[in-house]
C-alpha cells in the first residue's frame, strides 16, 4: 500500500461493508481520499465461520500494521493433510506453514467475524460508515447513489463492493447478469473444542497443528481450529439441493449428517457434536468483460466482479488485493480526467489474476470431488507419492 497522498482529494462512495469494502476504505483513505461507505445491514455483526488467510493477504495486513493483532487472534497450522473420505487414510501431507512462509508471510486460520472486526477497526476512524443504508439507485455519470430512504448522495467515484448479488455490477454492465450456480453448497459449523478434547478419537484434531481435508465423491470437508483453538471449524462442501446465498441462512444439522453419512467414523463423531449449521449456495461467474462503467466513475471490487468457489481460499484474498491495487493507483490521481484511465489500469492489473483464480478454484472442484474409480485412484497415488517425498 502506498502512503502517497493523492494531489486531488476525491469523495469516494463505497457500497458494501464486507471484507473487500473495508479493505478498499482503508487503502483509499490512506491515499488521501474522503470515504463514505454504505451498508444495508443495521449493524456490524458476527457472521460466518472460519476463513483461511493466505500469504498474499497476510503480507498486506502486516504492511498495514496488523501483524501482531493478526498473530494473536489467528491459528497457524503446520501441516495440510488430505484423507480418504470413507476410511480416513492419509493420502496427502504437506508442510503447509513452511511452504506458505516461503511466499514471504504466514498462513493463518481466523474467524471471519474477527477478520471483519480487524479491518473495521483499521478503516473505521478514516471513513464515514452509513449502516442501514441500502443502495437502490446509482447515476454512473454524475456520479451519485440513491438509498432506500430516498436520500441521494453525490461523490466523485463509486466503488461497488456489494458482493455476489451486486446491484452496482448491473449499473456497470447496463444489464442484469446473475452469478451462476456452481452445483455445490457449503454447510459451515463450529464445534467448541472442549467437546472434542474429551474424545480420544477427536483430541488429535485439536492438538495436532494440522488442517484436515477429506475428499469424497462429489463432496469434501475442510476442518481446522480457530480462535486460539477454542473452536473447531468445519466447512462441508456437497451438491446443492436448494440453498440460498447468505452468510446467515440456517441449514438442517440432521440433513448435514445424512449428506456425509458415508464419511469415516471420526467425521461422524464430529458431526454428532454439531448443534446448528449455516448453509450457503456457492456461486461464481465467468470473468466479466469489464469492471468499469464507460463513464469512468464507477468500478467494481471483490465478489461483485469475481465471485469464485472457495476451493483455493481466495475470494476474500482477491478482494483485499483489489483494494490494495486500487489504493496505490488512486494515490496518484491529480485530475478528474485521470480517473477513467486509472480505473482501467486497475482492471487491467486485476482482471487476469482474478480470472485465473476463478478457473483454478473450479478445477479444484473436479479434483477434490472425483467419483471413486481410476481417476480418483490415480489422484490419490500421485498425492501419496508427493507426501512420501516430502516426509522422506
Ligand atoms: P461480501 O462479503 O459479500 O460483502 C458485500 C457487502 O455488501 C455485504 O455486507 C452486503 O450486506 C452489502 N450490500 C450488498 N448489496 C448492498 C446494497 N445494495 N446496498 C448496501 N450494501 C449492500 N475467501 C478467502 O479468502 N478464504 C477462505 O478461506 C474463504 N472461505 C470461504 C468459505 C465459504 C463457505 C464461502 C462461501 C466463501 C469463502 N471465501 C473465502 C470467500 C469470501 O468469503 C468472499 O469472497 C468475500 O467475503 C467477499 O467479500 P466482498 O467484500 O467482496 O463481499
GROMACS .gro file of C-alpha atoms in nm, residues 47-53 109-113 188-190 224-226 231-235 247:
model
   24
   47UNK     CA    1  -2.129  -1.370   1.085
   48UNK     CA    2  -1.991  -1.680   0.920
   49UNK     CA    3  -1.729  -1.918   1.049
   50UNK     CA    4  -1.363  -1.986   0.973
   51UNK     CA    5  -1.164  -1.842   0.685
   52UNK     CA    6  -0.819  -1.926   0.552
   53UNK     CA    7  -0.589  -1.627   0.515
  109UNK     CA    8  -0.689  -1.959   1.007
  110UNK     CA    9  -0.915  -1.698   1.154
  111UNK     CA   10  -1.281  -1.649   1.240
  112UNK     CA   11  -1.445  -1.440   0.969
  113UNK     CA   12  -1.605  -1.209   1.227
  188UNK     CA   13  -2.048  -2.448   0.794
  189UNK     CA   14  -2.031  -2.524   1.164
  190UNK     CA   15  -1.819  -2.451   1.471
  224UNK     CA   16  -0.932  -2.655   1.126
  225UNK     CA   17  -0.900  -2.472   1.457
  226UNK     CA   18  -0.989  -2.106   1.500
  231UNK     CA   19  -1.344  -2.357   1.829
  232UNK     CA   20  -1.309  -2.616   1.555
  233UNK     CA   21  -1.431  -2.503   1.214
  234UNK     CA   22  -1.594  -2.739   0.966
  235UNK     CA   23  -1.675  -2.648   0.605
  247UNK     CA   24  -2.393  -1.581   0.539
   0.00000   0.00000   0.00000
